[in-house]
mmCIF file of C-alpha atoms in Angstrom:
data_model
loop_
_atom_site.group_PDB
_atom_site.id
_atom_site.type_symbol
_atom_site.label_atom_id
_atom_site.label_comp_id
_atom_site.label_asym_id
_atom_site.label_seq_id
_atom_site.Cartn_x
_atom_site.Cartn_y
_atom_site.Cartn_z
ATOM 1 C CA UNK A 1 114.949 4.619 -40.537
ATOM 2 C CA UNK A 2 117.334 2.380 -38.791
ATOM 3 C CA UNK A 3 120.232 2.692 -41.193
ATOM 4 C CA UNK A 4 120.195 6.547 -40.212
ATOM 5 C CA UNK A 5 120.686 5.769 -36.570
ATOM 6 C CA UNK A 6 124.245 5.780 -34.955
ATOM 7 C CA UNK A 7 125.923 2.563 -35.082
ATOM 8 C CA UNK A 8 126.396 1.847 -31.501
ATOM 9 C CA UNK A 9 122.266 1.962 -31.146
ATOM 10 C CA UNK A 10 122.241 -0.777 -34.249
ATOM 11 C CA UNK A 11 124.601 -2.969 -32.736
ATOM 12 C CA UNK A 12 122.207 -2.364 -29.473
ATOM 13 C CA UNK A 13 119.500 -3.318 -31.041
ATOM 14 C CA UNK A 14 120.545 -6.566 -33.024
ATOM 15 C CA UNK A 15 122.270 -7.686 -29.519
ATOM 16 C CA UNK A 16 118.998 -7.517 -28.092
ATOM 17 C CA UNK A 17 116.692 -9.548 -30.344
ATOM 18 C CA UNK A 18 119.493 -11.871 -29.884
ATOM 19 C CA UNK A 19 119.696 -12.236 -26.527
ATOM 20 C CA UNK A 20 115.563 -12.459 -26.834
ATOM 21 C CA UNK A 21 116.736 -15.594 -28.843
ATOM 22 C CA UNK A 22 119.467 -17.211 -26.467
ATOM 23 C CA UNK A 23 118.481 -20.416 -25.459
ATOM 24 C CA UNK A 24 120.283 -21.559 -22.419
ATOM 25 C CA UNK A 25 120.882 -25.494 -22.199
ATOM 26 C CA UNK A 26 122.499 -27.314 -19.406
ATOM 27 C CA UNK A 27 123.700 -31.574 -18.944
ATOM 28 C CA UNK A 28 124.129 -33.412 -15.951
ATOM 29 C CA UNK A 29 124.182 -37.076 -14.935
ATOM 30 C CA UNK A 30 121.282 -38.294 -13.147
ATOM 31 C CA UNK A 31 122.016 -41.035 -11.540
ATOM 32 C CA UNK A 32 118.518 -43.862 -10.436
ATOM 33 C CA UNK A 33 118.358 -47.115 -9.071
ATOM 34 C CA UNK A 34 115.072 -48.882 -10.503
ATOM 35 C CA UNK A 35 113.539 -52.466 -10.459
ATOM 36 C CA UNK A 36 111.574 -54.149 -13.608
ATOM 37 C CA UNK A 37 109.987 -57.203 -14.339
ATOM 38 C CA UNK A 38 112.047 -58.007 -17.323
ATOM 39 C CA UNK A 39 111.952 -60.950 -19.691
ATOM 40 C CA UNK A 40 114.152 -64.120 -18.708
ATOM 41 C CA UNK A 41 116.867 -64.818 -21.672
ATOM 42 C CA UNK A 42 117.115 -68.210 -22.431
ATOM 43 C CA UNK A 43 119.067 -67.950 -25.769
ATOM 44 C CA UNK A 44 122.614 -67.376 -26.080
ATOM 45 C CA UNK A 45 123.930 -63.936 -26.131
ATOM 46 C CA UNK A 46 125.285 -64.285 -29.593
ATOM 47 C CA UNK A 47 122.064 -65.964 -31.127
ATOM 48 C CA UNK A 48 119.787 -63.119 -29.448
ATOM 49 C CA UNK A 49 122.000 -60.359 -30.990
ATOM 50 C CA UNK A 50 121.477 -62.006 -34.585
ATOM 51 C CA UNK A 51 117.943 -62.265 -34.254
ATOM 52 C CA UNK A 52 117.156 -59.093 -32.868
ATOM 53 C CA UNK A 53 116.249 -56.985 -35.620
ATOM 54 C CA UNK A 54 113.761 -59.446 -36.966
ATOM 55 C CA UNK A 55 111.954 -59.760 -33.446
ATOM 56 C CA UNK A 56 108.453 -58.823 -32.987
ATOM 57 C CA UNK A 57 107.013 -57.588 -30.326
ATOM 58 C CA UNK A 58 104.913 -59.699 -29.522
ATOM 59 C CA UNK A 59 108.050 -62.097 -28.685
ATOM 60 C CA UNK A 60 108.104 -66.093 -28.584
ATOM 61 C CA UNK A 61 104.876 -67.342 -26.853
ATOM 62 C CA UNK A 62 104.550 -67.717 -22.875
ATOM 63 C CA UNK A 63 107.946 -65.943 -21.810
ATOM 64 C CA UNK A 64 109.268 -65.709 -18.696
ATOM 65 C CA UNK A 65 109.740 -62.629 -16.050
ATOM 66 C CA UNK A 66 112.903 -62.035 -13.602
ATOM 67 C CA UNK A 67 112.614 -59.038 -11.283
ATOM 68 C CA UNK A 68 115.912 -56.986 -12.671
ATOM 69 C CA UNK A 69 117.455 -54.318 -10.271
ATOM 70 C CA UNK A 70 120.007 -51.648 -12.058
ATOM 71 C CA UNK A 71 122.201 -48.897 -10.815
ATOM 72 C CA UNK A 72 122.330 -46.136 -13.547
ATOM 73 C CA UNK A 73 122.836 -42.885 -14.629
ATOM 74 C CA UNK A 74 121.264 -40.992 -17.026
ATOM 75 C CA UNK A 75 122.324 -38.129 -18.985
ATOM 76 C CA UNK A 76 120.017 -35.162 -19.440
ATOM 77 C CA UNK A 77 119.811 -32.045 -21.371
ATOM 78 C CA UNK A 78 117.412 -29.088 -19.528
ATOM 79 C CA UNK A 79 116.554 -26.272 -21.738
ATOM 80 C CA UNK A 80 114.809 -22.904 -20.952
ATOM 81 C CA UNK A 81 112.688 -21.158 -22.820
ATOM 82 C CA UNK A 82 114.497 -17.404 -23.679
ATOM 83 C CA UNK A 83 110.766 -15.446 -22.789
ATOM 84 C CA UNK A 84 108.959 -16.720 -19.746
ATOM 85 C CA UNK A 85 105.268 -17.303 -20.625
ATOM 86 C CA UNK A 86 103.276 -17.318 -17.572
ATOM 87 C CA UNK A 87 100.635 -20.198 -18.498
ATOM 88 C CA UNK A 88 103.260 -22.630 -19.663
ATOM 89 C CA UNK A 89 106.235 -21.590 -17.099
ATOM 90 C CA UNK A 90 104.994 -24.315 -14.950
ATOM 91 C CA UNK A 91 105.410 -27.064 -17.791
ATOM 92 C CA UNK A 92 107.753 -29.264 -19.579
ATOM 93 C CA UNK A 93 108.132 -31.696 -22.105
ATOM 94 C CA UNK A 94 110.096 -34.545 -21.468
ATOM 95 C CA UNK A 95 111.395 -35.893 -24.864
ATOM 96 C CA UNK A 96 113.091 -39.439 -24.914
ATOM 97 C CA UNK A 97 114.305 -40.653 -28.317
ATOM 98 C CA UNK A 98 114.295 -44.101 -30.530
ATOM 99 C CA UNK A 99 116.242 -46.821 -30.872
ATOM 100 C CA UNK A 100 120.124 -45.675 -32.777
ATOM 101 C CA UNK A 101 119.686 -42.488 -31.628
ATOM 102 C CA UNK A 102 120.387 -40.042 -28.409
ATOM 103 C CA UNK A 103 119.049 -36.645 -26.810
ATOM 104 C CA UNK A 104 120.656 -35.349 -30.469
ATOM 105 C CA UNK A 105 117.680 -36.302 -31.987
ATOM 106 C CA UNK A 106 115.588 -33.209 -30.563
ATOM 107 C CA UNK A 107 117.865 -30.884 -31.863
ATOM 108 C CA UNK A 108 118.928 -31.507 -35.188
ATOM 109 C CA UNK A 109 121.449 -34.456 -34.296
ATOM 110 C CA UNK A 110 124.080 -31.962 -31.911
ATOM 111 C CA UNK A 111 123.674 -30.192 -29.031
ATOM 112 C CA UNK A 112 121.411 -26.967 -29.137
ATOM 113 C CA UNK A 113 123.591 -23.770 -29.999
ATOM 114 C CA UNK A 114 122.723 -20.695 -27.544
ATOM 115 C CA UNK A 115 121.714 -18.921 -30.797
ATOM 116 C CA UNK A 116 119.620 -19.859 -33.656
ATOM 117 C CA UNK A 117 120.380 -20.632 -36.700
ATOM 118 C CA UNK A 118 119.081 -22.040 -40.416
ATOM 119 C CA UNK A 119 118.596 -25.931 -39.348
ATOM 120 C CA UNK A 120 116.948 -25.249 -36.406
ATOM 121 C CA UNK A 121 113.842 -25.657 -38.515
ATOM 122 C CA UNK A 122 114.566 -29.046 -37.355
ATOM 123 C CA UNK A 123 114.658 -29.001 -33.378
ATOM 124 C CA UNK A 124 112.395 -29.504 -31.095
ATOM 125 C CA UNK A 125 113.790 -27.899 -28.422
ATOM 126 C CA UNK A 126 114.477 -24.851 -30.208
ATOM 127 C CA UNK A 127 111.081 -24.351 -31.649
ATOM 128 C CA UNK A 128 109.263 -25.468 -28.024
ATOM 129 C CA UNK A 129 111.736 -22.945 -26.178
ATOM 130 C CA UNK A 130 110.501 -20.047 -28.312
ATOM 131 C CA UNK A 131 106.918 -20.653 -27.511
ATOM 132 C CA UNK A 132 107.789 -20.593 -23.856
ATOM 133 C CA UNK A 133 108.126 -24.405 -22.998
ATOM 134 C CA UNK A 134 111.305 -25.931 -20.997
ATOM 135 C CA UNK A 135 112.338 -29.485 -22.231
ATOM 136 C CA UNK A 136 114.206 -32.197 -20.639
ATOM 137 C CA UNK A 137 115.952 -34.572 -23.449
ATOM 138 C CA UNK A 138 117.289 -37.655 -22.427
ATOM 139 C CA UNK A 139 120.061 -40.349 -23.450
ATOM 140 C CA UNK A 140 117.890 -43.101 -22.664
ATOM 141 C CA UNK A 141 119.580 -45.869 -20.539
ATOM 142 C CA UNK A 142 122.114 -47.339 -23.290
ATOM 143 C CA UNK A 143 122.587 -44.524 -25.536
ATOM 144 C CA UNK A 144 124.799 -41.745 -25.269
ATOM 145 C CA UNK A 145 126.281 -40.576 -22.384
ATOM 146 C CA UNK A 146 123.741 -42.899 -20.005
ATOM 147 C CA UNK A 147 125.127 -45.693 -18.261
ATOM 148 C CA UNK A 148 125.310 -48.829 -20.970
ATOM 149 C CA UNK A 149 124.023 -52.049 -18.740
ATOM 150 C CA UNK A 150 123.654 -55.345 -19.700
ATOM 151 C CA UNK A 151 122.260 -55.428 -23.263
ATOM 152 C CA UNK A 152 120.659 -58.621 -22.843
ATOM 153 C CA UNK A 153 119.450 -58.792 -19.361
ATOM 154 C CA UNK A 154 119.252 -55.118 -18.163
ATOM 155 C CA UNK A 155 118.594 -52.933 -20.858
ATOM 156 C CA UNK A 156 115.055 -54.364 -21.821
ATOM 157 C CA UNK A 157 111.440 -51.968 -21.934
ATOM 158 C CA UNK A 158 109.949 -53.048 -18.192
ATOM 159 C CA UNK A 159 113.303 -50.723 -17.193
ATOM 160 C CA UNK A 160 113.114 -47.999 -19.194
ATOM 161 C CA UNK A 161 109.615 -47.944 -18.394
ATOM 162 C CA UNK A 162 110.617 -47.861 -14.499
ATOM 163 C CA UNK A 163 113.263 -45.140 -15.516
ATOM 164 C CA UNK A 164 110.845 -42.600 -16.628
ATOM 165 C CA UNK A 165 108.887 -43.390 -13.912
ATOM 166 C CA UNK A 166 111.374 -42.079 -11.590
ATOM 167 C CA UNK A 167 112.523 -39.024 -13.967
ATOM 168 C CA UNK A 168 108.910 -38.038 -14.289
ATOM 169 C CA UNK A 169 108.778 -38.195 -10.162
ATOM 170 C CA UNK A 170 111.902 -36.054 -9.593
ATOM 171 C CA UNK A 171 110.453 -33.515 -12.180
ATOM 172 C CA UNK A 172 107.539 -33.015 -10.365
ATOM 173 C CA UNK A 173 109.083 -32.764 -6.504
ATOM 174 C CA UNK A 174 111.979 -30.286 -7.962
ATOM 175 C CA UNK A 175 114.904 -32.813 -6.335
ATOM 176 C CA UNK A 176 115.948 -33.117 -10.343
ATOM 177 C CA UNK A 177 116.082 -29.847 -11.606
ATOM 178 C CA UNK A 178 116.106 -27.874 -8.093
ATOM 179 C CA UNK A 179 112.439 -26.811 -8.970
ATOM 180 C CA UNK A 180 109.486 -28.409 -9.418
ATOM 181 C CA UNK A 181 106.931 -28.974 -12.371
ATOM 182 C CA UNK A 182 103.338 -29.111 -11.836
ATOM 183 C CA UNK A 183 102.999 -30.331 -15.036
ATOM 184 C CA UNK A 184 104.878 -33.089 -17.319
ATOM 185 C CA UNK A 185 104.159 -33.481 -21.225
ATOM 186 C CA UNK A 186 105.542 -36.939 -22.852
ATOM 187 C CA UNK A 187 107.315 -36.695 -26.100
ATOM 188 C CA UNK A 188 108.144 -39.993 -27.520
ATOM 189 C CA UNK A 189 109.846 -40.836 -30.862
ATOM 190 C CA UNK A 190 109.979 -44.932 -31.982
ATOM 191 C CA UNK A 191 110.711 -46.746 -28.820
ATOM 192 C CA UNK A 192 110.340 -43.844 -26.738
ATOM 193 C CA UNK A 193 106.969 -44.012 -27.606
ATOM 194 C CA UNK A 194 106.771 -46.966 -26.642
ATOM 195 C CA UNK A 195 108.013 -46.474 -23.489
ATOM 196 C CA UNK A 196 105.885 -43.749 -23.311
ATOM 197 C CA UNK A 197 102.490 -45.828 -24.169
ATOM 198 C CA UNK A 198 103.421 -48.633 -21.525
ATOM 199 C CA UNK A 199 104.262 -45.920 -18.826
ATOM 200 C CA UNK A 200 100.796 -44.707 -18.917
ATOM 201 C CA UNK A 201 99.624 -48.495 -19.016
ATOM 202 C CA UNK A 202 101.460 -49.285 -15.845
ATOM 203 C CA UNK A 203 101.200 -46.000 -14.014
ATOM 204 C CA UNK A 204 98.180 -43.750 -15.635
ATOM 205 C CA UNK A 205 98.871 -40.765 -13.385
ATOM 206 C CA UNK A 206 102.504 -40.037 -13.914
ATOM 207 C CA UNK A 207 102.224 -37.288 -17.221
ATOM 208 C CA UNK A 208 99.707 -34.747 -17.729
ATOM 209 C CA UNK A 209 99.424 -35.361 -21.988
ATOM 210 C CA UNK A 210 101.278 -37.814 -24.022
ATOM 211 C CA UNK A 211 102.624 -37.003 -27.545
ATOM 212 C CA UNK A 212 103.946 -40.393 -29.735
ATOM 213 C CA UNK A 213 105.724 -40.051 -33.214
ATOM 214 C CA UNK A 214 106.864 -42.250 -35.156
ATOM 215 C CA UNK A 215 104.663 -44.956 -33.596
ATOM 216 C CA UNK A 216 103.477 -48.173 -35.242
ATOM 217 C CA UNK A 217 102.740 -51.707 -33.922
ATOM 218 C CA UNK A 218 104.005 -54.258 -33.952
ATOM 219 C CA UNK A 219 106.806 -53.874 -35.572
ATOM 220 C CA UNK A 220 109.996 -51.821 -34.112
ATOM 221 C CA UNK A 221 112.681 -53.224 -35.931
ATOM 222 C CA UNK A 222 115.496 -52.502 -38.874
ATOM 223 C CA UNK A 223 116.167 -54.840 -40.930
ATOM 224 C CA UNK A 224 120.011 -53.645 -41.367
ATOM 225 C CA UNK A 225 121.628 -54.074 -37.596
ATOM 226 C CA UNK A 226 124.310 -55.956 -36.645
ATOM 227 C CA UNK A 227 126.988 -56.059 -33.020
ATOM 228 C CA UNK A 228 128.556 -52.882 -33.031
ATOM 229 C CA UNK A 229 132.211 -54.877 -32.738
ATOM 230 C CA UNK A 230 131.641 -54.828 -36.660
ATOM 231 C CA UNK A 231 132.250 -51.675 -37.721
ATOM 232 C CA UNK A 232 135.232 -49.507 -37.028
ATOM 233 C CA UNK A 233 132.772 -46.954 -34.539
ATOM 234 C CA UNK A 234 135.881 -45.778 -32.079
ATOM 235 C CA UNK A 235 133.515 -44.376 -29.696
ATOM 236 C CA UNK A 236 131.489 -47.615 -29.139
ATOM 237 C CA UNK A 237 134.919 -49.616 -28.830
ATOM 238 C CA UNK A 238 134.467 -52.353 -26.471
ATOM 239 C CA UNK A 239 130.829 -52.921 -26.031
ATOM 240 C CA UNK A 240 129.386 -56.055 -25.246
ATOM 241 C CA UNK A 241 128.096 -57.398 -29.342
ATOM 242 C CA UNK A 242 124.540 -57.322 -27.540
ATOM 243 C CA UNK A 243 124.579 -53.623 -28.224
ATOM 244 C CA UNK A 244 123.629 -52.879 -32.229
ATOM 245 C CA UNK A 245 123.875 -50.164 -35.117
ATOM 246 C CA UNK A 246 123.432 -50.139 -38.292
ATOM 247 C CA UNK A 247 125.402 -51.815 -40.614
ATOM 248 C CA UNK A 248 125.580 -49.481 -44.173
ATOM 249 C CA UNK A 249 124.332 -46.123 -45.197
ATOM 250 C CA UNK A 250 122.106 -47.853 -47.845
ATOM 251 C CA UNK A 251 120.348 -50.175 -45.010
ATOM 252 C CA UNK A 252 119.861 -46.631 -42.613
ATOM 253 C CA UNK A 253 118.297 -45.006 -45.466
ATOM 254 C CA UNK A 254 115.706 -48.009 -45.580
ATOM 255 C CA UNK A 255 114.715 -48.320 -42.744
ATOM 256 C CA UNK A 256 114.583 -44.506 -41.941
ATOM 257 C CA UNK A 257 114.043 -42.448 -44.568
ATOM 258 C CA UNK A 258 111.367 -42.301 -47.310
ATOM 259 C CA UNK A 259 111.771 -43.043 -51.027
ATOM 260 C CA UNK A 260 114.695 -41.574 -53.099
ATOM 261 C CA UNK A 261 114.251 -37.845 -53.967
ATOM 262 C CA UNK A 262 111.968 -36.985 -50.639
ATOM 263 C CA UNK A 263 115.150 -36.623 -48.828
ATOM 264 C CA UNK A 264 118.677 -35.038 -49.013
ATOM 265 C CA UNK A 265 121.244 -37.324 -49.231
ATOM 266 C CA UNK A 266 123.453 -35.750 -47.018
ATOM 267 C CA UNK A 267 121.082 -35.627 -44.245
ATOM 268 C CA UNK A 268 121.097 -39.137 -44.855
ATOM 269 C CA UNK A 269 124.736 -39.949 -44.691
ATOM 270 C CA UNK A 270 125.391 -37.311 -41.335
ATOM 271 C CA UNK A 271 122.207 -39.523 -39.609
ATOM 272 C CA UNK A 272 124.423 -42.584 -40.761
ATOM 273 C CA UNK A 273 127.989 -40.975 -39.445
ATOM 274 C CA UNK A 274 126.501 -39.866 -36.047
ATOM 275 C CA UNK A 275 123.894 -42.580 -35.544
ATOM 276 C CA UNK A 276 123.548 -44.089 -31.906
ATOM 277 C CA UNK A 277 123.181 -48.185 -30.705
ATOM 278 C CA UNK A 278 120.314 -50.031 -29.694
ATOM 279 C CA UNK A 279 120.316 -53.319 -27.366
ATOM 280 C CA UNK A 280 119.595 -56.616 -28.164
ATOM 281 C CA UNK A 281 117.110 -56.706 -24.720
ATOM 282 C CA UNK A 282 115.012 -53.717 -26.271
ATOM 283 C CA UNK A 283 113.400 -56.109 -28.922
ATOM 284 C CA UNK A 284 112.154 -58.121 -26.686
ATOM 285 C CA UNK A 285 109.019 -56.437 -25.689
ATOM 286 C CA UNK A 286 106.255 -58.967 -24.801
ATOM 287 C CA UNK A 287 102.933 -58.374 -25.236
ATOM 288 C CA UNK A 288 101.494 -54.878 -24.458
ATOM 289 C CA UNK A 289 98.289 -54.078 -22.091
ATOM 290 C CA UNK A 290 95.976 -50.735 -23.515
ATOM 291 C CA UNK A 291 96.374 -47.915 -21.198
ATOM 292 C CA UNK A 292 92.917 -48.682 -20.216
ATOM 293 C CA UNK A 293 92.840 -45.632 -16.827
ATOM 294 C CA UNK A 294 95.065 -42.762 -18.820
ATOM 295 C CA UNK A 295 92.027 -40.658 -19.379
ATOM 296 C CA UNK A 296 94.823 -37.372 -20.431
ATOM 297 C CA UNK A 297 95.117 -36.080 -23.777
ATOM 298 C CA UNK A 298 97.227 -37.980 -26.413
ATOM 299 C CA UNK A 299 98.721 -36.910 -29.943
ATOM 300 C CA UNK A 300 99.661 -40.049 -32.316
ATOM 301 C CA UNK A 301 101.731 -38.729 -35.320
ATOM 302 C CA UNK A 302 103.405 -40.954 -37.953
ATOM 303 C CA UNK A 303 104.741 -40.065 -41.568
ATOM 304 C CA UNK A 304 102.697 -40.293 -44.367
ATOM 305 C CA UNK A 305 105.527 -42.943 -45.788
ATOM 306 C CA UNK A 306 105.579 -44.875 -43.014
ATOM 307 C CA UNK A 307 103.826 -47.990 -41.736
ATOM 308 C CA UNK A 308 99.856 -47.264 -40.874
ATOM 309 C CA UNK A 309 100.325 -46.222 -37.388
ATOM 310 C CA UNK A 310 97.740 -49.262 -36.324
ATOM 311 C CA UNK A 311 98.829 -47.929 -32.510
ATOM 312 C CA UNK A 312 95.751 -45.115 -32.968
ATOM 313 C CA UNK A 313 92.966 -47.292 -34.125
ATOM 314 C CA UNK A 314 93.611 -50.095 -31.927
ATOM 315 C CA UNK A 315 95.441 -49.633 -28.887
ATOM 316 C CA UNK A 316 94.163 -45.824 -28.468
ATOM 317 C CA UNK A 317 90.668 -46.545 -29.763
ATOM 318 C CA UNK A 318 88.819 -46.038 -25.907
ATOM 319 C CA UNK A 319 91.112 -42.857 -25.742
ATOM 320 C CA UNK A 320 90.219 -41.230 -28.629
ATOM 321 C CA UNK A 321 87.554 -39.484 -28.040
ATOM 322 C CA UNK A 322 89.410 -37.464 -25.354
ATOM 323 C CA UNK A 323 92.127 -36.568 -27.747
ATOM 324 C CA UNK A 324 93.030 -32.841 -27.314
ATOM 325 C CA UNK A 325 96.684 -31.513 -29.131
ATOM 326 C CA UNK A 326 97.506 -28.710 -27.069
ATOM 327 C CA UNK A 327 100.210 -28.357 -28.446
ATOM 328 C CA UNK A 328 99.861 -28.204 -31.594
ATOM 329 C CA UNK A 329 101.948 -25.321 -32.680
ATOM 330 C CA UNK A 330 104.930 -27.826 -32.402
ATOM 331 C CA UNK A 331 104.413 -30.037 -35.244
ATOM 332 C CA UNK A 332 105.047 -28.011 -38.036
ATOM 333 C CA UNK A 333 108.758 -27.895 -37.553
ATOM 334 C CA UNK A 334 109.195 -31.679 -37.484
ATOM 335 C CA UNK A 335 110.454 -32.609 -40.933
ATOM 336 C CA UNK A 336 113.872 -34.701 -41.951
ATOM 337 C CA UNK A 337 116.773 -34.666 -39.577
ATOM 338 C CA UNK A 338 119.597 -32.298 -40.568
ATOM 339 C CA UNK A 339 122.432 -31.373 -39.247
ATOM 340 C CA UNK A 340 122.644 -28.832 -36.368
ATOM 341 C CA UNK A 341 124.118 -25.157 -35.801
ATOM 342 C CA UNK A 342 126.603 -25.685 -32.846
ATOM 343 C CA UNK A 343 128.462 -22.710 -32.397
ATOM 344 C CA UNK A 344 128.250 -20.257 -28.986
ATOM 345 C CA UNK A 345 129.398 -16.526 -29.254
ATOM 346 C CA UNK A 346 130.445 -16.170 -25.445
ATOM 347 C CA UNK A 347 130.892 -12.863 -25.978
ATOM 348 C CA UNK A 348 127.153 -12.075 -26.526
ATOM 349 C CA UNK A 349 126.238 -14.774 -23.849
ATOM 350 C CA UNK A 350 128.110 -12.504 -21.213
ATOM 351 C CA UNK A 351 126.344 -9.507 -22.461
ATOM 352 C CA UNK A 352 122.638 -11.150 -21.922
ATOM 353 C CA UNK A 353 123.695 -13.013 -18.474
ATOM 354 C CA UNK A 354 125.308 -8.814 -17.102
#
């Protein structure tokens, strides 16, 4: 039995299935230059930040388009899997988050500790890096450590959308991560599905599957946001009112979570303390062309609380019938947001890296 063995060989052995555990994480800027067709803004600054949260996306009728050219840089998160699996070493999910949030989102709100631990029941990284796929997580442009642009003008859809394009490029020619990726899996949450659903309209080729959550048209708003110049957020001090967040725990919880007593309230309040902005320009979507020539397999997941996620009926309905979830294995961790496990034992990281 093990508890009869000498203790050196026990402290052997539990270093070992921890170092079969370590998942090793690194963050860099990225910087991109890209060019959208975004939508002309005709109102005031002020009057489009009020009326954001209320906008659909279809938008006001017969809008017009300015071509948009940004400088930016974009934070990303690369995680490898701990065990190598040969038929998926060659893949990796790209995850890009929702609107009031960050890369934070795919691992239980903080970065991913090199160790598990008991919220990781949470993370997507965590649970795709044990079954042997790397992930790239993103602060989309405006959110966390990304470059924050013009709210208004900038920091609209048709750029995000011309973003990914270019991340998705650099994945698969190595000159982002050093090594190239024959083969590029979509994760989308909210308005990174979005994203998502109007990259494959625009360019059908770019990713190899495409998996949306949290996905319903038409509607992508809170009702709760207001400029972020009206709460006493120190880290967002100074940005432009175009950029949002919520206003009050009790709003957050509306929009986000289900109905009292399917959720714990203190998962609640930590997605309230450590919640992210969202730009005015990012309601103003414009009407959406099907992904007619995206002929890859796609996943649509929403809650069972929330809205009837119209997006697979309607806008997926020619797709359908080539809908294969490869990777399926990853949905049953996805639950409530928690809190994370951030803590690194450095000691046992230099024992697995000798």
């Amino acid at each position: 039995m093990l508890l009869n063995r000498p203790p050196f060989l026990v402290i052997a052995l539990l270093t070992l299935t921890a170092c079969a555990n370590l998942l090793s994480c690194e963050e860099f800027i990225f910087p991109i230059t890209a060019t959208a067709r975004n939508r002309a803004v005709r109102e005031s600054a002020g009057g489009l930040a009020e009326s954001a949260p209320t906008h659909r996306t279809q938008g006001p009728q017969q809008p017009e388009y300015v071509n948009v050219t940004a400088e930016v840089g974009i934070s990303l998160r690369y995680c490898k899997p701990p065990t190598l699996i040969p038929s998926r070493e060659s893949t990796i999910q790209l995850l890009v988050h929702g609107i009031t949030y960050n890369k934070n989102y795919w691992s239980a709100l903080r970065p991913p500790a090199a160790l598990p631990g008991p919220m990781d029941r949470y993370s997507w990284v965590r649970y795709a890096a044990e079954h042997g796929y790397a992930t790239i997580s993103i602060d989309r442009m405006g959110n966390g450590l990304s470059s924050r642009p013009d709210p208004y003008t900038v920091d609209q859809l048709a750029m995000h959308v011309s973003i990914i394009h270019k991340l998705v490029r650099a994945l698969r020619t190595g000159t982002l991560l050093g090594r190239p990726f024959a083969k590029v899996v979509y994760v989308g949450h909210s308005f990174g599905s979005v994203i998502g659903y109007n990259l494959v309209a625009i360019h059908p080729e770019t990713v190899d599957a495409l998996f949306l959550t949290g996905f319903s048209i038409p509607d992508i708003s809170t009702s709760d946001l207001v400029p972020v110049s009206r709460l006493t957020l120190g880290r967002y001090s100074g940005l432009s009112d175009g950029y949002l967040v919520s206003s009050s725990p009790a709003g957050r919880r509306a929009s986000f979570f289900g109905s009292n007593g399917t959720f714990d309230p203190e998962i609640a309040r930590m997605d309230f303390e450590m919640q992210d902005t969202v730009a005015a320009g990012e309601f103003l979507i414009g009407n959406t062309a099907p992904p007619v020539n995206y002929a890859g397999p796609v996943a649509v997941m929403s809650g069972s609380n929330s809205e009837e996620p119209r997006a697979s009926r309607t806008m997926f309905s020619n797709m359908l019938g080539t809908l294969s979830i490869f990777i399926t294995q990853l949905l049953k961790p996805i639950g409530l947001l928690a809190s994370g496990y951030s803590y690194t034992d450095s000691r046992l990281i230099r024992k697995c890296q000798a």
